[in-house]
mmCIF file of C-alpha atoms in Angstrom:
data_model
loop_
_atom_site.group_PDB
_atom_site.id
_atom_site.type_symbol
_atom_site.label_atom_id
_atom_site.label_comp_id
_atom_site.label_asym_id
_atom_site.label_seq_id
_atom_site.Cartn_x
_atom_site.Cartn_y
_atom_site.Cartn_z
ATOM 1 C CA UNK F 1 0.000 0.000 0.000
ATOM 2 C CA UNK F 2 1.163 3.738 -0.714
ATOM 3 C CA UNK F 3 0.236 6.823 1.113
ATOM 4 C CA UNK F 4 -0.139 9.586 -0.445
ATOM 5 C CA UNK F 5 -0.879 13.314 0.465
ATOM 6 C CA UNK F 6 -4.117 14.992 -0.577
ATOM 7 C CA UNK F 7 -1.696 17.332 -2.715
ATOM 8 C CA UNK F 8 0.114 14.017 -4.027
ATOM 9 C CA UNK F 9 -3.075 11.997 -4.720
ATOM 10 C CA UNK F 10 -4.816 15.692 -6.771
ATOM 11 C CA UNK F 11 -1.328 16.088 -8.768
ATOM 12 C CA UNK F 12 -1.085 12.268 -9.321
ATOM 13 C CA UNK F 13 -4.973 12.350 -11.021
ATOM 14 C CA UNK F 14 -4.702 15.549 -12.645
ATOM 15 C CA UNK F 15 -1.237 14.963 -14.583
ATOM 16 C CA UNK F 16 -2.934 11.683 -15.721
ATOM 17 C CA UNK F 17 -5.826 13.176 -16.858
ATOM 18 C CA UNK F 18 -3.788 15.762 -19.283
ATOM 19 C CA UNK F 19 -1.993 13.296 -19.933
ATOM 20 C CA UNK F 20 -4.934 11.420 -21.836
ATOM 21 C CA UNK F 21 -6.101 14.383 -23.308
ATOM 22 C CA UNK F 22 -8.184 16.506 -20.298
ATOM 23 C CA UNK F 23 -7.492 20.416 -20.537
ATOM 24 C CA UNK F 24 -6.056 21.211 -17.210
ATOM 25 C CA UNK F 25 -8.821 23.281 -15.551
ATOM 26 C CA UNK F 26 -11.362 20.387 -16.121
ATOM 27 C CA UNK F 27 -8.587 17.522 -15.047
ATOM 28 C CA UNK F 28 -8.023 19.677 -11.689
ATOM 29 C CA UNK F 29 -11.942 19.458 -11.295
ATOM 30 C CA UNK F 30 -12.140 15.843 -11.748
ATOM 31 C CA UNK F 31 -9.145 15.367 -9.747
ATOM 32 C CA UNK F 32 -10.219 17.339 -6.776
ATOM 33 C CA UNK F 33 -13.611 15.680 -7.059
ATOM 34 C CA UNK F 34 -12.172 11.872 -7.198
ATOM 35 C CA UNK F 35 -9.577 12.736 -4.419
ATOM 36 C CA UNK F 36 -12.072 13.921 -2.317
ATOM 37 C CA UNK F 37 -14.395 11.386 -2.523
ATOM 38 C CA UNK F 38 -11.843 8.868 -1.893
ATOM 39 C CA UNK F 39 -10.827 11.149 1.500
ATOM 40 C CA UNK F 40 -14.794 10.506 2.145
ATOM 41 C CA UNK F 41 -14.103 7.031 2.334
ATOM 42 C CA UNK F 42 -16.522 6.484 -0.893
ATOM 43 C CA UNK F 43 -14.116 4.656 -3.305
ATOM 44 C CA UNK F 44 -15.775 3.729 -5.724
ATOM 45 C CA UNK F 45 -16.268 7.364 -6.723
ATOM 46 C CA UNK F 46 -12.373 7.733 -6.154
ATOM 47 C CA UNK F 47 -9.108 6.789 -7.945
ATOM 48 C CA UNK F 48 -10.830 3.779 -9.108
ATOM 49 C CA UNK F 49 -12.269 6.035 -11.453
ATOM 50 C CA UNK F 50 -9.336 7.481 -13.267
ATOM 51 C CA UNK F 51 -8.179 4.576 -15.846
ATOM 52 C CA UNK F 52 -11.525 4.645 -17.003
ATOM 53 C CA UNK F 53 -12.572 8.598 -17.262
ATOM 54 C CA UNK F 54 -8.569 8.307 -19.065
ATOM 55 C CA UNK F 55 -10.112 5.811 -21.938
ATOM 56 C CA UNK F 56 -12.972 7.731 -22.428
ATOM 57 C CA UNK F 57 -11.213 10.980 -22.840
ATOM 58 C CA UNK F 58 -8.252 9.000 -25.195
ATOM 59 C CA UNK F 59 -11.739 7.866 -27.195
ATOM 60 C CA UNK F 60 -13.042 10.998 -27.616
ATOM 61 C CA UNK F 61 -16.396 9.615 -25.232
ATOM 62 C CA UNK F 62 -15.479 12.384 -23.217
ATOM 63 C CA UNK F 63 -14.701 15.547 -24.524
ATOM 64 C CA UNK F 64 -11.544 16.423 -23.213
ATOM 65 C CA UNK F 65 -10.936 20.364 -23.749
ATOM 66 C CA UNK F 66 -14.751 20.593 -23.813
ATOM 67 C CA UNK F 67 -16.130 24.317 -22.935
ATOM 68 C CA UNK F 68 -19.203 24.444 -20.205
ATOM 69 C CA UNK F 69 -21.558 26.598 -21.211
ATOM 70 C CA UNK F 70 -24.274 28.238 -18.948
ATOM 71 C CA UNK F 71 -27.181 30.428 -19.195
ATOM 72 C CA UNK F 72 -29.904 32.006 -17.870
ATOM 73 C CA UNK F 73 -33.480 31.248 -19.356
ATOM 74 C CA UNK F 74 -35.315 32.855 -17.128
ATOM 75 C CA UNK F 75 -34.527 34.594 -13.807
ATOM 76 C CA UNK F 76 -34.688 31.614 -11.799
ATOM 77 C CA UNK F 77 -32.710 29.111 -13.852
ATOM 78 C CA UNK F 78 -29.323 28.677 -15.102
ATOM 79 C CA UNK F 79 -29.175 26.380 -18.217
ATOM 80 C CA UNK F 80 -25.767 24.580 -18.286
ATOM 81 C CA UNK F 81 -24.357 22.530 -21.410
ATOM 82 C CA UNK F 82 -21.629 20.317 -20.198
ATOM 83 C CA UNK F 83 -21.391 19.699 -23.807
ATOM 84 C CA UNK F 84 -20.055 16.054 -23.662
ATOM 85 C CA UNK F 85 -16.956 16.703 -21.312
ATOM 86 C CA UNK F 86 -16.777 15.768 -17.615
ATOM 87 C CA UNK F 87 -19.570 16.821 -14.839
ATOM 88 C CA UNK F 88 -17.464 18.260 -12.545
ATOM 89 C CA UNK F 89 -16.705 21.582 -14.609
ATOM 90 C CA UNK F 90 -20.068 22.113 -14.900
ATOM 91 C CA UNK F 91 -21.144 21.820 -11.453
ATOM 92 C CA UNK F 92 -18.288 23.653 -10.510
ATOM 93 C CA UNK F 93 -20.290 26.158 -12.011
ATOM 94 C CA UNK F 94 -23.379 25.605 -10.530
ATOM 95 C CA UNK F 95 -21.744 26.440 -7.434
ATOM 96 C CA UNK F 96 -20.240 29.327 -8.385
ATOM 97 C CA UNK F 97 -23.482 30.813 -10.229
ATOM 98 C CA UNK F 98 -26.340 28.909 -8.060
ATOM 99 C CA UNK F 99 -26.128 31.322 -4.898
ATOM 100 C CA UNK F 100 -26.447 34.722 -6.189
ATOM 101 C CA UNK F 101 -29.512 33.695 -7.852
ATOM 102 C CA UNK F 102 -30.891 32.230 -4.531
ATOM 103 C CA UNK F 103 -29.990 35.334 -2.888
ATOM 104 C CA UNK F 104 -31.817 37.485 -5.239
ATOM 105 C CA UNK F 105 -34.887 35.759 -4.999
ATOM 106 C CA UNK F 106 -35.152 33.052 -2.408
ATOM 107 C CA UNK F 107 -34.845 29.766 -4.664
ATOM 108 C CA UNK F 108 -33.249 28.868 -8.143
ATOM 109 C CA UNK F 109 -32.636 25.949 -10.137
ATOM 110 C CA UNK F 110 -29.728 25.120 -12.681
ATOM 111 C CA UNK F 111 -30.141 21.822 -15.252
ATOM 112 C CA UNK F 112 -27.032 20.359 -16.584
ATOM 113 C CA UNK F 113 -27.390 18.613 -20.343
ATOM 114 C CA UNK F 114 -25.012 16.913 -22.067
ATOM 115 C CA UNK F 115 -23.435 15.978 -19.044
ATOM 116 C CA UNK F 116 -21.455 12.495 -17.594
ATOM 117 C CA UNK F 117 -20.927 11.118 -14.098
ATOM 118 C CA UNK F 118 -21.559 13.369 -11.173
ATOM 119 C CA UNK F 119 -19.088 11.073 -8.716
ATOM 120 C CA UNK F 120 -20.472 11.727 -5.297
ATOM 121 C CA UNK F 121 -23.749 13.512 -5.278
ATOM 122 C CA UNK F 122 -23.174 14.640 -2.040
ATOM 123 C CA UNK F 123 -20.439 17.607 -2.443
ATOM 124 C CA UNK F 124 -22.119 19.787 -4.372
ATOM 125 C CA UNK F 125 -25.159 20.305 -2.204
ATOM 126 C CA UNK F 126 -22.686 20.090 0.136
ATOM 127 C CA UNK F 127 -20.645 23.190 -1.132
ATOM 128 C CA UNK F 128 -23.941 24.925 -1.517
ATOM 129 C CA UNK F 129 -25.194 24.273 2.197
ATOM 130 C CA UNK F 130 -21.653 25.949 3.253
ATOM 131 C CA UNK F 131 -22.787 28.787 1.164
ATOM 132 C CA UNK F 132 -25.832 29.162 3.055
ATOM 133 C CA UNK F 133 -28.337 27.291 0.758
ATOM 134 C CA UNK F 134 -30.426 24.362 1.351
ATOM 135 C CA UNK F 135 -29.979 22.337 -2.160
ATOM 136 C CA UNK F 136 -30.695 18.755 -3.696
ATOM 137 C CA UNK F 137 -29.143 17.568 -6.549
ATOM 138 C CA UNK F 138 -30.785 14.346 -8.203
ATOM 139 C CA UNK F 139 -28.419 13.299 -11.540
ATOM 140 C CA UNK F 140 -29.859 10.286 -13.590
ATOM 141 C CA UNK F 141 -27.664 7.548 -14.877
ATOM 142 C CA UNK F 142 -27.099 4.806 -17.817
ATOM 143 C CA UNK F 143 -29.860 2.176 -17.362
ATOM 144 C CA UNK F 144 -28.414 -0.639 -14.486
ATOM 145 C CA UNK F 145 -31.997 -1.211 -13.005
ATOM 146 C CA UNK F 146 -35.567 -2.780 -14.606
ATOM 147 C CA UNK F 147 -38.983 -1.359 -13.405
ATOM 148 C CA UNK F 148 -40.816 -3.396 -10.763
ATOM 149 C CA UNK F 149 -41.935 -6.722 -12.273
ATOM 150 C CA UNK F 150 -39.692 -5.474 -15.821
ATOM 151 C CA UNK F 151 -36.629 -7.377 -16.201
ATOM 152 C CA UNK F 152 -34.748 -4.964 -18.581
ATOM 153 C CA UNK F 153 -32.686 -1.971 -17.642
ATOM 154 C CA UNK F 154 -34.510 1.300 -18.335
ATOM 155 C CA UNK F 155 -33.613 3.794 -15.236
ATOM 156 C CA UNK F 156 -29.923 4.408 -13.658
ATOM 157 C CA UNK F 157 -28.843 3.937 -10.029
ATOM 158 C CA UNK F 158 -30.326 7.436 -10.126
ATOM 159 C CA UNK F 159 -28.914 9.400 -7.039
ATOM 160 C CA UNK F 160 -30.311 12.258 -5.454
ATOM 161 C CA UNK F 161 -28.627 14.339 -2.676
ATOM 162 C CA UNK F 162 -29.554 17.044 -0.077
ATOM 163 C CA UNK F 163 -27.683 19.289 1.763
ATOM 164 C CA UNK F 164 -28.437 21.970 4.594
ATOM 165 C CA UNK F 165 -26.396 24.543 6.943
ATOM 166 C CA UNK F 166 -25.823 24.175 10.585
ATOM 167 C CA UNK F 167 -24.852 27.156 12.527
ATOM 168 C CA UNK F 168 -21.181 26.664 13.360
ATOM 169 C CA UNK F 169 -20.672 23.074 11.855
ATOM 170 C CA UNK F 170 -20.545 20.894 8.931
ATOM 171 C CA UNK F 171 -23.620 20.715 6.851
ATOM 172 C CA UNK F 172 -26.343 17.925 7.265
ATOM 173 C CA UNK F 173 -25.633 16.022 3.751
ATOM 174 C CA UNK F 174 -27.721 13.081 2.589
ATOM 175 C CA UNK F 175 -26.653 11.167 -0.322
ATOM 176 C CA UNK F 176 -27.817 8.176 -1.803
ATOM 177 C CA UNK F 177 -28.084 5.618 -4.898
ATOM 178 C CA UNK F 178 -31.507 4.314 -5.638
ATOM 179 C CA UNK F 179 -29.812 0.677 -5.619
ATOM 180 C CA UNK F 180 -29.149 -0.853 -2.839
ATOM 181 C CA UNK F 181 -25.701 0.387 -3.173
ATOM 182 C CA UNK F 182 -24.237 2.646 -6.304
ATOM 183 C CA UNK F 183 -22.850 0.707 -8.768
ATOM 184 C CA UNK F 184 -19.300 2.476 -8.373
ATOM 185 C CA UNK F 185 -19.260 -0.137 -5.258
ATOM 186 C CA UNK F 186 -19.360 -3.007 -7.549
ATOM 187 C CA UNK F 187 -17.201 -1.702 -10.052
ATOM 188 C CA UNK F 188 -14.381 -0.904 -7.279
ATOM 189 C CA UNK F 189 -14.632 -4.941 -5.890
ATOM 190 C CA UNK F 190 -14.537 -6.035 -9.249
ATOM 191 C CA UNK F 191 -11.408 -3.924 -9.803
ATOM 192 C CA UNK F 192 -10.335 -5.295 -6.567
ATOM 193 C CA UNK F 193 -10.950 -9.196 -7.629
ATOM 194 C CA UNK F 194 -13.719 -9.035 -4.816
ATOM 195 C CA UNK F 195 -16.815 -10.706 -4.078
ATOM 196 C CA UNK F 196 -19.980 -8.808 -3.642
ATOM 197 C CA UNK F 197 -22.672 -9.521 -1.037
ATOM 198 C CA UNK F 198 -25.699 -11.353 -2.479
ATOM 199 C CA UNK F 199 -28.626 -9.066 -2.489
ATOM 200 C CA UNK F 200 -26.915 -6.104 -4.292
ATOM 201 C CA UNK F 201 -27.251 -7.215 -7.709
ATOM 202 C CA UNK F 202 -28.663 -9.779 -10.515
ATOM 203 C CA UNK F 203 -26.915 -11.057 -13.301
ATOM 204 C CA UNK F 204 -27.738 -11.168 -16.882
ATOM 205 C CA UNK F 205 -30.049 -14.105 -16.802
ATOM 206 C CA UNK F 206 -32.104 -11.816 -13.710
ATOM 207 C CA UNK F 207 -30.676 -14.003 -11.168
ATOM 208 C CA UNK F 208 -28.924 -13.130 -7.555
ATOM 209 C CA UNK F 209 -25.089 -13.202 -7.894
ATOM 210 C CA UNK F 210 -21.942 -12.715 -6.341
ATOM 211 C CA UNK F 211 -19.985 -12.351 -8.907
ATOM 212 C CA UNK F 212 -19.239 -8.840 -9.621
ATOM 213 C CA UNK F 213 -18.289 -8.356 -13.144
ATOM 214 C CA UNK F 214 -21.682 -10.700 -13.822
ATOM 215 C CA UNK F 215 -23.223 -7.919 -11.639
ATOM 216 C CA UNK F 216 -22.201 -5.084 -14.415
ATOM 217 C CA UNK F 217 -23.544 -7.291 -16.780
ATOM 218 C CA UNK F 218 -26.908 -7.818 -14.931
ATOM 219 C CA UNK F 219 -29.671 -5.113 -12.662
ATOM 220 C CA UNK F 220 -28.839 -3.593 -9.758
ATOM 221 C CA UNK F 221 -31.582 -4.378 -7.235
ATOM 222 C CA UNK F 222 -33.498 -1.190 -6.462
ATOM 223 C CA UNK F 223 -33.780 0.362 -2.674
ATOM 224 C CA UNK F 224 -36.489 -0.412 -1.378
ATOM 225 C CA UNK F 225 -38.262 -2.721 -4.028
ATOM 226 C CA UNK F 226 -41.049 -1.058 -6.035
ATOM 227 C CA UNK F 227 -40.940 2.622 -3.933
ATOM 228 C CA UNK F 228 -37.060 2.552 -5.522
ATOM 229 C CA UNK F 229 -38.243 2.443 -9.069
ATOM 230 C CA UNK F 230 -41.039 4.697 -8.399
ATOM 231 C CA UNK F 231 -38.163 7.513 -7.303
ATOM 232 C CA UNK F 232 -35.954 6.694 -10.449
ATOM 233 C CA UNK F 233 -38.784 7.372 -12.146
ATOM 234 C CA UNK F 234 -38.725 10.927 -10.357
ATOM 235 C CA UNK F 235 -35.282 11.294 -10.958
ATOM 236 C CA UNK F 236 -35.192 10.552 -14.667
ATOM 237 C CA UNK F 237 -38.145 12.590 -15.297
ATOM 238 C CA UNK F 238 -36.201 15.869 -13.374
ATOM 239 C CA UNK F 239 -32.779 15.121 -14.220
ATOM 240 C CA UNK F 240 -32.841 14.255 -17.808
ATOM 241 C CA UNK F 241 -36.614 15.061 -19.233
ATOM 242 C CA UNK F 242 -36.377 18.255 -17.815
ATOM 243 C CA UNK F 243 -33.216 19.205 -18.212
ATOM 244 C CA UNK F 244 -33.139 17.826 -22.093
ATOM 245 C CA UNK F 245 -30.188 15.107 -20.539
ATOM 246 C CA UNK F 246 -30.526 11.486 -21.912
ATOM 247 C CA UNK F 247 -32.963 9.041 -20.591
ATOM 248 C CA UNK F 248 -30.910 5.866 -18.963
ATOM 249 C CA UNK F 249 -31.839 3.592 -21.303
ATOM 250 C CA UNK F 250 -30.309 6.037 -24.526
ATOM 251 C CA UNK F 251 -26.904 6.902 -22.560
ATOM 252 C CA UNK F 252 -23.905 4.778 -23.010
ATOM 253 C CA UNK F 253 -22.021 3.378 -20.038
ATOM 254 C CA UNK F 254 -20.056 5.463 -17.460
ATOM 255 C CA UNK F 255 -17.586 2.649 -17.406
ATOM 256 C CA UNK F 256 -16.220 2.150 -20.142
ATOM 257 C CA UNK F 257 -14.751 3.991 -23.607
ATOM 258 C CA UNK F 258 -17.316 2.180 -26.010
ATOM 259 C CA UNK F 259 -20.147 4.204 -27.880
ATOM 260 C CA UNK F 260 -20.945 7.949 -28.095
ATOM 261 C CA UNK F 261 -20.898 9.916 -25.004
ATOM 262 C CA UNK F 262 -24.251 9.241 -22.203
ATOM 263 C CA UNK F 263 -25.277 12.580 -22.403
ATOM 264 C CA UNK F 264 -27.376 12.508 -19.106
ATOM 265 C CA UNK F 265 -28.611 15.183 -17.195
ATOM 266 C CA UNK F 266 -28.407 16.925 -13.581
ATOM 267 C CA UNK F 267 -30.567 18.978 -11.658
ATOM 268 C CA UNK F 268 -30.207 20.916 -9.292
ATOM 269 C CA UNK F 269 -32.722 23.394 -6.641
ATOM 270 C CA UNK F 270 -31.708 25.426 -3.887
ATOM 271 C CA UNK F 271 -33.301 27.338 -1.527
ATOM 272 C CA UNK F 272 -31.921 30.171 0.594
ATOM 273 C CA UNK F 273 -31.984 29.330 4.613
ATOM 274 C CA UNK F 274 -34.204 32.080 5.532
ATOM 275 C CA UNK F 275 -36.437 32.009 2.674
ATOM 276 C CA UNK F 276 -39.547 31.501 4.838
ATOM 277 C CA UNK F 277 -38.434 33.783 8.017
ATOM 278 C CA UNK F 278 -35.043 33.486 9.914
ATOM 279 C CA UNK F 279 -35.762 30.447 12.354
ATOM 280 C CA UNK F 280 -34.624 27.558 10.022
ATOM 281 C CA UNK F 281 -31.265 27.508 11.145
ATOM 282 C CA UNK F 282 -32.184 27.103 14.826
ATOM 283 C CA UNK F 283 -34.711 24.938 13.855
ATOM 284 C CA UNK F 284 -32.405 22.672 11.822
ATOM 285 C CA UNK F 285 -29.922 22.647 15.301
ATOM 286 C CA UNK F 286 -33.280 21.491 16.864
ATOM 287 C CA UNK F 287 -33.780 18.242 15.333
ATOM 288 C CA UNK F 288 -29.375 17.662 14.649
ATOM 289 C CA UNK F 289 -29.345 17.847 18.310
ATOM 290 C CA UNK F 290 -32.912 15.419 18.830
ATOM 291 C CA UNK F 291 -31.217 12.731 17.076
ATOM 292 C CA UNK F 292 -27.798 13.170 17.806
ATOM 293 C CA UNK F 293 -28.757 13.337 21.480
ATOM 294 C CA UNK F 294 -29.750 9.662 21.510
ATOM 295 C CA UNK F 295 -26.983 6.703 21.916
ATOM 296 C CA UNK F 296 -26.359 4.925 19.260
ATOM 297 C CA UNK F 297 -27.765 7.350 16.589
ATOM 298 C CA UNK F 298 -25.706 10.066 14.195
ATOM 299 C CA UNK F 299 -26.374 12.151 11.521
ATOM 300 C CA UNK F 300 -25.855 10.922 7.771
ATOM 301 C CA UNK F 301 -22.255 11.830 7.009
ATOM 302 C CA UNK F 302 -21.056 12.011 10.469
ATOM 303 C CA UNK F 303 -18.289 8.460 9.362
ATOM 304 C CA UNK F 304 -17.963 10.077 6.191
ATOM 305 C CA UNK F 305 -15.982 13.757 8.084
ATOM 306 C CA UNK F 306 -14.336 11.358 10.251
ATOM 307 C CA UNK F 307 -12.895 9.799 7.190
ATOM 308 C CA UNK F 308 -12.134 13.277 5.598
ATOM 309 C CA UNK F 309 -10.741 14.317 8.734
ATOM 310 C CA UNK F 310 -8.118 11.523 8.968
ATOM 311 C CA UNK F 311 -7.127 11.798 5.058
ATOM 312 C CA UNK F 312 -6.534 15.483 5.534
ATOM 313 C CA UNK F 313 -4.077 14.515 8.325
ATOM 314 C CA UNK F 314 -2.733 11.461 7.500
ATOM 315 C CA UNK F 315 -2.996 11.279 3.696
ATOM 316 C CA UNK F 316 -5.097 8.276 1.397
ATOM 317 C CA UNK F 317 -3.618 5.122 1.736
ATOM 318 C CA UNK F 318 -3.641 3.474 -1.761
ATOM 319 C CA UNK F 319 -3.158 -0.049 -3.299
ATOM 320 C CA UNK F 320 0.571 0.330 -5.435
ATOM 321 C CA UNK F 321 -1.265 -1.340 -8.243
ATOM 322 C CA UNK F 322 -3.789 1.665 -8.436
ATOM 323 C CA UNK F 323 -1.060 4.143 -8.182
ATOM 324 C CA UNK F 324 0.920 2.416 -10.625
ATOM 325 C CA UNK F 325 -1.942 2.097 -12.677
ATOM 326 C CA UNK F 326 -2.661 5.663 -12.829
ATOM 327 C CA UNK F 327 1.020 6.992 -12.977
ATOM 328 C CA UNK F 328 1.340 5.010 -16.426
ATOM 329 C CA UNK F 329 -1.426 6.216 -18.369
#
């Protein structure tokens, strides 16, 4: 194993990235994205991801020096094109643009087109909620999961995320995959030559497995059974038929440099804190402090600072293969 820095890990990612073909603005937002959600503990949105996003840049799946484009349709709304390069970039701008807008009028919304993997869901709304918004992000995904009683693949793993402020600490954040777990999980044990636990996934034929690279091939079982589809329903409607994204079933995979690029869609709304009178904040203490007050219980998020915490003092401890893997592309 190799431990690296924070500043080792973003430099190691980012020089990659140009490497394969990634103007240098968008590779340091897809590098501080990946190394931070690695530093979160959530590794399958992490350095696993870079040999991959690499072949789809080197493929042209991803548009490497692609320019995001944003606008403003109406007063509330910011239109963003991601036009076929990473995500990152153009929620990057999001969270530049989002919170003026919000401030000017109490809520705003920004879709993101033409867009590709969001990595962790969470850190946007996060970086909004530090900014004094309360925001959810829902992002829809190539097709991994069948409608209740369907057995082919027609909505993504679909995650949505909320965020909001706490006075004088982190941010409540909430993020989650409409499978039982996000398929970056299963991706990042079949990378590692691990099993998966039975219940996560079905293989090609429809049947429980094990096996994760039969998992990729297969459905990811939804959370929740039928009230999981019903919400990647939701999502796919607001993140890609709203936005003018691509439905999961018309995207190409985030995993691999075959086909055009997905082309999905994001969305995200924000509200401003006080947008109904100035007692949310206290109010938002007020239940933090209801559950955290009871043994045993925590906020969502609370293992994932910890994590954060520790990587920002002690650096990311990394398998040498991955690192080696990543230094020679």
């Amino acid at each position: 194993m190799t431990t690296l820095s924070l500043a080792a890990a973003h430099a190691l990612v980012s020089e990659a990235l140009v490497r394969c073909g990634t103007r240098a603005p968008a590779a340091d937002s897809v590098a501080r994205a990946l190394v931070g959600a690695e530093a979160d503990g959530l590794k399958g949105h992490g350095l696993s991801r870079v040999s991959s996003y690499a072949a789809q840049v080197r493929a042209g799946k991803v548009v490497g020096d692609a320019a995001v484009a944003v606008s403003r349709p109406r007063p509330g709304l910011l239109a963003v094109d991601a036009a076929h390069g990473f995500a990152y970039p153009a929620l990057d701008a999001v969270v530049e643009q989002l919170p003026a807008l919000v401030r000017e009028q109490g809520v705003a919304a920004a879709g993101i087109r033409r867009s590709h993997h969001c990595g962790a869901a969470g850190r946007p709304v996060e970086a909004l909620a530090e900014a004094g918004l309360v925001a959810i992000l829902l992002a829809n995904t190539p097709a991994a999961m069948a409608p209740w009683g369907g057995s082919r693949a027609v909505f993504g793993t679909n995650p949505l995320a909320f965020a909001c402020p706490l006075p004088g600490r982190a941010p409540i954040v909430v993020d989650l995959s409409l499978s039982k777990v996000a398929r970056g999980a299963i991706m990042a044990a079949r990378q590692r030559g691990e099993a998966i636990p039975e219940g996560w996934a079905l293989d090609a034929a429809g049947q429980p497995t094990t096996d994760a690279a039969a998992a990729l091939k297969g459905t990811m079982v939804p959370l929740g059974d039928a009230k999981g589809t019903a919400l990647a329903l939701m999502v796919e409607l607001l993140a890609a038929g709203l936005t003018g994204g691509r439905f999961a079933g018309e995207a190409s995979s985030f995993l691999d440099a075959e086909g055009d690029p997905p082309g999905t869609g994001q969305l995200v709304v924000a509200l401003a804190a006080d947008a109904f009178g100035s007692g949310a904040l206290a109010r938002f203490a007020d239940l933090a402090g209801s559950i955290e007050g009871q043994d045993g219980a925590r906020l969502p998020g609370a293992r994932r600072l910890a994590l954060r915490a520790r990587a920002e003092a002690e650096g990311l401890v990394v398998p040498d293969a991955l690192v080696a893997e990543i230094a020679a592309l």
